[in-house]
Amino acid sequence: MLFGRGTKNPIKIADKGVVDWKYTTCGYCSTGCSIEVGLDKDGKAVASRGVGSADVNRGKLCLKGIFEHELFHSANRGRAPLMRDRFYESFRETDWDEALDKVGSEIQRIQEKYGRDSFAIVSTGQIMTEEFYTLGKLARGVIGTNNYDGNTTLCMSSAVSGYKRSFGSDGPPGCYEDFEHTECLLAIGSNLPEQHPIIYWRMQQARERRRFPLIVVDPRVTMLAQQADIHLPVTPGTDLVLLNALAHVILDEGLEDRAYIDAHTGGYEEFSALVAQYDPVTAAAICGIDEDTIRNVARTYARAGAAMTIWTMGINQSTHGSDGVVAINNLNLITGNIGKPGGTSLSITGQCNAMGTREWSSCSGLPGYRALEHEEDREYIADYWGIDPEFFPKKRGLFQTDIFPAIESGEIKGLWVIATNPMTSMTNTARIRKILENLEFLVVQDAYADVETNEYAHVYLPAAIWAEKEGCFTNTERRVNLIRNVVEPLGQSKSDLWIFNEVAKRFDQGRKIRFPETAEGVFDELRELSRGRLLDYSGMTYDKIEQQRGIQWPCNHDSAPEGSSRLYTDGVFQTADGRAHLIALPFVDNNERPDEEYPFWLNSGRVVEHFHTRTRTGKIGNLNKFSPTPYMEMNPDAARELGIIHGGYARLTSRRGDAVVMVQLTQRVPPNMVFIPFHYHECVNRLALGLLDPHSRQPAFKQCAVHIEPAADQQVAAVRNRAARAY
Ligand SMILES: Nc1nc2c(c(=O)[nH]1)N[C@H]1C(S)=C(S)[C@@H](COP(=O)(O)OP(=O)(O)OC[C@H]3O[C@@H](n4cnc5c(=O)[nH]c(N)nc54)[C@H](O)[C@@H]3O)O[C@H]1N2
Ligand SMILES: Nc1nc2c(c(=O)[nH]1)N[C@H]1C(S)=C(S)[C@@H](COP(=O)(O)OP(=O)(O)OC[C@H]3O[C@@H](n4cnc5c(=O)[nH]c(N)nc54)[C@H](O)[C@@H]3O)O[C@H]1N2
Ligand code: SF4
Ligand SMILES: [Mo]
């Protein structure tokens, strides 16, 4: 095929020999792009392309999606179950029966010896909804441990907690189509062009049609900040103060939507008394944004016919993460910007199915946004599963970030890790290593055998990846998308659904409960359990989801057969009295801050070409080549003072540990801050502190203090080391 430039140096696109395109959904971020995978005549996946008729991505994909078919045959995929008796022995291959028998018997041994909650399960935001629900049934209904959580505690739990406190339920109220209606967009701690490139593209398209103001709050000059009309380089960890100050100005100048506040909210008195203390002068001294800018932003936001706020980890990963989310909701409630086109709070979700786990995994309670704390919910689900309601605990157990310390203190003796890599993604790597070594039994279930956490496992279960299986993901805008099975699982790897069903068979109670074998069979249970609820799936089927290229819940046959774009359009919330809560949020400054000994802020996050701990993108040549080595962004002025050069190396030290990285000089970070992508093992999480939010237990990954010094050229050092070893 020839494109452009006539016959002079034509661009030639190689014919990959695709004979069949198969529909599925991207498995990286939560944008939820529809993908078609091209198969050649031998059934091998050789290409990926965006689906033109899908509302989310309209034919586009980002570079991770474009190379996603290469995952099926990427290096170090797990092909067979592995076992060892002690973690420092080498693994030996085994068959599924022996591996699963071992898992079943070890869970029972540990529970009998130390009590039911002494065996913990930590899962993910990256398996299918049907798999989450099945794991929840297994964990809550069969194994019966209350120490069951997922890596969404590192990611979205502040958003979940904030939505529940404000609106009485989790669930993002807005959608991408809101960009088409908004008159002001506030983006806080979200680097959309790199982390959600296709949502960014949707936003920019809308902005090109109607030039609405974009206000970006981020201490770095990110790609999004470069597009902004107003960029607020907030002092790390102080967004809450800025948000309280915006509310202060709005109420002080009478710019609020009084009718909305009176009709649909409660708690105004206490809230307004609190924000009265956050005048822009006081706030400026804490959050680093001058008082005029605060007033200007507050007026722009409140005067817009419709205004919306999006946010991601700059808000959630903070000691005030949950409060930050509530403060965003407060802002939108006092300006009447919930449930209307272009007026909303919209958390930009992280992982492809972080929403699915919130809805159905039972990590924080029971399936379908039900709570362990509610007797009628426990009875309903126990009856549906056919078990005794007394088997359920009456309140949720530990979050992921509390499960690891409970292993350290000896309360928890066994752990099952599913599709997450805490050795790289949790703070204080040395401590996590010791904790994993403390376990009597660790089972790791992952698509890759070389995932760092697996070094400490007694049993490794090889999971099928992405479109080697079938099921649903829910995206950022509550859209349930279908992952069609495109190719068979590699080697002996099996779908997570199959693995959960097989583990259930190793328990007496598991043999009595119904565990449907197919994903579609599980989906029928979700439809029944959600009928008439906020997250109604009852009007969906797999075929309908594929035809519509995703359906947004609530979807039912009567009032919303095509799904629903927004929540709370009638101003009725999921609270006891139907009113949303305005909540007073005092700010407590508990972050580690730069000082003489550790003079730099250490910020961390992501880059477009990599996903998380690089188990996947590190093996795709066309992605890994952009940033194969741990590096940091550093301001040239600060580097000059320390004698650090572009492309040279630096050693960072914090109160927790040290790390050596290559240096990229850039004005993107201010002189008192450095930024390191967290994708590399033994790097930023050796340094980070990760204080926990009191409501969501989410770590403040992005705020701590480090010391920096030049380090010897690592390549020269490596050559010297090799030479030394040769003698
Ligand atoms: N390419 C790629 N895309 C991804 C992922 C990936 O690994 N790679 N991961 C997915 C997942 S799970 C997630 S959670 C999302 C994350 O998506 P984002 O949250 O957009 O990404 P991050 O880079 O973690 O952080 C965003 C910004 O927060 C800023 N920040 C740091 N501290 C503060 C602060 O105190 N206040 C404010 N306002 N901002 C602050 C950082 O400077 C950074 O630019 O991305 C998803 N998409
Ligand atoms: N310093 C710092 N640390 C951070 C963050 C930060 O911004 N800064 N961000 C945090 C956030 S928001 C997140 S979400 C976490 C992410 O941290 P992790 O969850 O630890 O990261 P991943 O690399 O995505 O791990 C997912 C694992 O699942 C495997 N996998 C993929 N598909 C499947 C499947 O279908 N089945 C099974 N069984 N396995 C599969 C992958 O191979 C991979 O090993 O990191 C957190 N850590
Ligand atoms: S934007 Fe997200 S969902 Fe879309 S192709 Fe890229 S990684 Fe996949
Ligand atoms: Mo995340």
PDB file of C-alpha atoms in Angstrom, residues 493-626:
ATOM      1  CA  SER A 493      -1.117 -21.350  30.766  1.00  0.00           C
ATOM      2  CA  LYS A 494      -4.785 -21.116  31.780  1.00  0.00           C
ATOM      3  CA  SER A 495      -7.300 -18.314  32.211  1.00  0.00           C
ATOM      4  CA  ASP A 496      -7.571 -16.885  35.720  1.00  0.00           C
ATOM      5  CA  LEU A 497     -11.221 -17.989  35.662  1.00  0.00           C
ATOM      6  CA  TRP A 498     -10.222 -21.617  35.130  1.00  0.00           C
ATOM      7  CA  ILE A 499      -7.622 -21.383  37.896  1.00  0.00           C
ATOM      8  CA  PHE A 500     -10.136 -19.956  40.423  1.00  0.00           C
ATOM      9  CA  ASN A 501     -12.700 -22.630  39.548  1.00  0.00           C
ATOM     10  CA  GLU A 502     -10.097 -25.366  40.007  1.00  0.00           C
ATOM     11  CA  VAL A 503      -8.941 -23.993  43.376  1.00  0.00           C
ATOM     12  CA  ALA A 504     -12.603 -23.921  44.511  1.00  0.00           C
ATOM     13  CA  LYS A 505     -12.842 -27.667  43.813  1.00  0.00           C
ATOM     14  CA  ARG A 506     -10.110 -28.262  46.413  1.00  0.00           C
ATOM     15  CA  PHE A 507     -12.484 -27.120  49.200  1.00  0.00           C
ATOM     16  CA  ASP A 508     -15.608 -28.896  50.556  1.00  0.00           C
ATOM     17  CA  GLN A 509     -17.627 -25.679  50.465  1.00  0.00           C
ATOM     18  CA  GLY A 510     -16.325 -24.941  46.955  1.00  0.00           C
ATOM     19  CA  ARG A 511     -17.701 -28.207  45.635  1.00  0.00           C
ATOM     20  CA  LYS A 512     -21.166 -27.270  46.939  1.00  0.00           C
ATOM     21  CA  ILE A 513     -21.368 -23.748  45.428  1.00  0.00           C
ATOM     22  CA  ARG A 514     -22.076 -23.243  41.741  1.00  0.00           C
ATOM     23  CA  PHE A 515     -19.047 -21.938  39.814  1.00  0.00           C
ATOM     24  CA  PRO A 516     -20.026 -21.430  36.129  1.00  0.00           C
ATOM     25  CA  GLU A 517     -17.297 -22.648  33.791  1.00  0.00           C
ATOM     26  CA  THR A 518     -17.631 -20.036  31.077  1.00  0.00           C
ATOM     27  CA  ALA A 519     -17.208 -16.287  31.370  1.00  0.00           C
ATOM     28  CA  GLU A 520     -20.627 -15.783  29.791  1.00  0.00           C
ATOM     29  CA  GLY A 521     -22.161 -18.057  32.427  1.00  0.00           C
ATOM     30  CA  VAL A 522     -20.618 -15.869  35.129  1.00  0.00           C
ATOM     31  CA  PHE A 523     -21.864 -12.756  33.345  1.00  0.00           C
ATOM     32  CA  ASP A 524     -25.435 -14.028  33.754  1.00  0.00           C
ATOM     33  CA  GLU A 525     -24.914 -13.935  37.544  1.00  0.00           C
ATOM     34  CA  LEU A 526     -23.716 -10.323  37.315  1.00  0.00           C
ATOM     35  CA  ARG A 527     -26.821  -9.387  35.350  1.00  0.00           C
ATOM     36  CA  GLU A 528     -29.072 -10.935  37.970  1.00  0.00           C
ATOM     37  CA  LEU A 529     -27.203  -9.520  40.951  1.00  0.00           C
ATOM     38  CA  SER A 530     -27.191  -5.981  39.542  1.00  0.00           C
ATOM     39  CA  ARG A 531     -30.819  -5.759  38.419  1.00  0.00           C
ATOM     40  CA  GLY A 532     -32.353  -2.484  39.651  1.00  0.00           C
ATOM     41  CA  ARG A 533     -29.113  -1.290  41.253  1.00  0.00           C
ATOM     42  CA  LEU A 534     -26.932   1.721  40.411  1.00  0.00           C
ATOM     43  CA  LEU A 535     -24.568  -0.508  38.409  1.00  0.00           C
ATOM     44  CA  ASP A 536     -27.384  -2.270  36.530  1.00  0.00           C
ATOM     45  CA  TYR A 537     -26.028  -4.745  33.933  1.00  0.00           C
ATOM     46  CA  SER A 538     -29.397  -6.481  33.417  1.00  0.00           C
ATOM     47  CA  GLY A 539     -29.928  -5.065  29.920  1.00  0.00           C
ATOM     48  CA  MET A 540     -26.537  -6.212  28.594  1.00  0.00           C
ATOM     49  CA  THR A 541     -25.458  -9.335  26.725  1.00  0.00           C
ATOM     50  CA  TYR A 542     -22.066 -10.136  25.202  1.00  0.00           C
ATOM     51  CA  ASP A 543     -23.413  -9.724  21.672  1.00  0.00           C
ATOM     52  CA  LYS A 544     -25.068  -6.407  22.480  1.00  0.00           C
ATOM     53  CA  ILE A 545     -21.864  -5.118  24.110  1.00  0.00           C
ATOM     54  CA  GLU A 546     -19.891  -6.010  20.996  1.00  0.00           C
ATOM     55  CA  GLN A 547     -22.476  -4.476  18.663  1.00  0.00           C
ATOM     56  CA  GLN A 548     -22.589  -1.190  20.602  1.00  0.00           C
ATOM     57  CA  ARG A 549     -18.782  -1.218  21.141  1.00  0.00           C
ATOM     58  CA  GLY A 550     -19.332  -1.079  24.891  1.00  0.00           C
ATOM     59  CA  ILE A 551     -22.325  -0.153  27.069  1.00  0.00           C
ATOM     60  CA  GLN A 552     -22.296   2.280  30.004  1.00  0.00           C
ATOM     61  CA  TRP A 553     -24.064   1.130  33.164  1.00  0.00           C
ATOM     62  CA  PRO A 554     -26.788   1.463  34.350  1.00  0.00           C
ATOM     63  CA  CYS A 555     -28.345  -0.497  31.480  1.00  0.00           C
ATOM     64  CA  ASN A 556     -31.716  -2.240  31.760  1.00  0.00           C
ATOM     65  CA  HIS A 557     -34.528  -3.234  29.403  1.00  0.00           C
ATOM     66  CA  ASP A 558     -37.053  -0.671  30.649  1.00  0.00           C
ATOM     67  CA  SER A 559     -35.558   2.763  31.178  1.00  0.00           C
ATOM     68  CA  ALA A 560     -32.012   2.513  29.787  1.00  0.00           C
ATOM     69  CA  PRO A 561     -31.747  -0.173  27.101  1.00  0.00           C
ATOM     70  CA  GLU A 562     -28.750   1.528  25.454  1.00  0.00           C
ATOM     71  CA  GLY A 563     -27.022   2.305  28.766  1.00  0.00           C
ATOM     72  CA  SER A 564     -26.534   5.687  30.494  1.00  0.00           C
ATOM     73  CA  SER A 565     -23.968   8.404  29.876  1.00  0.00           C
ATOM     74  CA  ARG A 566     -24.205  10.017  33.330  1.00  0.00           C
ATOM     75  CA  LEU A 567     -25.146   9.332  36.939  1.00  0.00           C
ATOM     76  CA  TYR A 568     -27.189  11.542  39.302  1.00  0.00           C
ATOM     77  CA  THR A 569     -28.863  13.506  36.492  1.00  0.00           C
ATOM     78  CA  ASP A 570     -31.908  13.872  38.784  1.00  0.00           C
ATOM     79  CA  GLY A 571     -29.828  15.141  41.717  1.00  0.00           C
ATOM     80  CA  VAL A 572     -30.766  12.084  43.792  1.00  0.00           C
ATOM     81  CA  PHE A 573     -27.758  10.404  45.404  1.00  0.00           C
ATOM     82  CA  GLN A 574     -27.127   7.002  47.004  1.00  0.00           C
ATOM     83  CA  THR A 575     -27.140   8.395  50.547  1.00  0.00           C
ATOM     84  CA  ALA A 576     -29.827   7.659  53.149  1.00  0.00           C
ATOM     85  CA  ASP A 577     -31.691  10.927  52.460  1.00  0.00           C
ATOM     86  CA  GLY A 578     -30.793  11.114  48.758  1.00  0.00           C
ATOM     87  CA  ARG A 579     -28.706  14.266  49.267  1.00  0.00           C
ATOM     88  CA  ALA A 580     -25.023  14.571  48.465  1.00  0.00           C
ATOM     89  CA  HIS A 581     -22.738  15.450  51.367  1.00  0.00           C
ATOM     90  CA  LEU A 582     -20.745  18.671  51.521  1.00  0.00           C
ATOM     91  CA  ILE A 583     -17.897  17.790  53.868  1.00  0.00           C
ATOM     92  CA  ALA A 584     -15.571  20.057  55.839  1.00  0.00           C
ATOM     93  CA  LEU A 585     -11.952  19.039  55.191  1.00  0.00           C
ATOM     94  CA  PRO A 586      -9.274  20.467  57.478  1.00  0.00           C
ATOM     95  CA  PHE A 587      -5.713  20.168  56.104  1.00  0.00           C
ATOM     96  CA  VAL A 588      -3.028  18.455  58.186  1.00  0.00           C
ATOM     97  CA  ASP A 589       0.497  18.820  56.826  1.00  0.00           C
ATOM     98  CA  ASN A 590       2.087  15.429  57.470  1.00  0.00           C
ATOM     99  CA  ASN A 591       4.276  14.956  54.383  1.00  0.00           C
ATOM    100  CA  GLU A 592       7.997  14.480  54.453  1.00  0.00           C
ATOM    101  CA  ARG A 593       9.341  17.734  52.978  1.00  0.00           C
ATOM    102  CA  PRO A 594      12.706  18.706  51.528  1.00  0.00           C
ATOM    103  CA  ASP A 595      15.181  20.024  54.118  1.00  0.00           C
ATOM    104  CA  GLU A 596      18.916  20.714  54.274  1.00  0.00           C
ATOM    105  CA  GLU A 597      19.890  17.058  54.342  1.00  0.00           C
ATOM    106  CA  TYR A 598      17.391  15.899  51.695  1.00  0.00           C
ATOM    107  CA  PRO A 599      16.811  19.054  49.631  1.00  0.00           C
ATOM    108  CA  PHE A 600      14.780  17.722  46.657  1.00  0.00           C
ATOM    109  CA  TRP A 601      11.161  16.634  46.253  1.00  0.00           C
ATOM    110  CA  LEU A 602      11.028  13.172  44.691  1.00  0.00           C
ATOM    111  CA  ASN A 603       8.037  12.852  42.367  1.00  0.00           C
ATOM    112  CA  SER A 604       7.198   9.633  40.518  1.00  0.00           C
ATOM    113  CA  GLY A 605       4.789   8.441  37.850  1.00  0.00           C
ATOM    114  CA  ARG A 606       4.754   7.081  34.341  1.00  0.00           C
ATOM    115  CA  VAL A 607       5.755   7.557  30.713  1.00  0.00           C
ATOM    116  CA  VAL A 608       3.674   6.808  27.641  1.00  0.00           C
ATOM    117  CA  GLU A 609       5.690   3.873  26.295  1.00  0.00           C
ATOM    118  CA  HIS A 610       5.774   1.799  29.471  1.00  0.00           C
ATOM    119  CA  PHE A 611       3.137   0.170  31.600  1.00  0.00           C
ATOM    120  CA  HIS A 612       3.822  -0.203  35.313  1.00  0.00           C
ATOM    121  CA  THR A 613       6.480  -2.724  36.241  1.00  0.00           C
ATOM    122  CA  ARG A 614       7.370  -3.388  32.566  1.00  0.00           C
ATOM    123  CA  THR A 615       6.550  -7.093  32.686  1.00  0.00           C
ATOM    124  CA  ARG A 616       4.801  -6.459  29.363  1.00  0.00           C
ATOM    125  CA  THR A 617       6.151  -3.289  27.721  1.00  0.00           C
ATOM    126  CA  GLY A 618       9.751  -4.090  28.714  1.00  0.00           C
ATOM    127  CA  LYS A 619       9.572  -7.007  26.285  1.00  0.00           C
ATOM    128  CA  ILE A 620       8.109  -5.175  23.307  1.00  0.00           C
ATOM    129  CA  GLY A 621      11.111  -3.789  21.411  1.00  0.00           C
ATOM    130  CA  ASN A 622       9.179  -0.909  19.858  1.00  0.00           C
ATOM    131  CA  LEU A 623       8.164   0.324  23.326  1.00  0.00           C
ATOM    132  CA  ASN A 624      11.202  -0.542  25.425  1.00  0.00           C
ATOM    133  CA  LYS A 625      13.627   1.197  23.068  1.00  0.00           C
ATOM    134  CA  PHE A 626      12.406   4.655  24.143  1.00  0.00           C
TER     135      PHE A 626
END
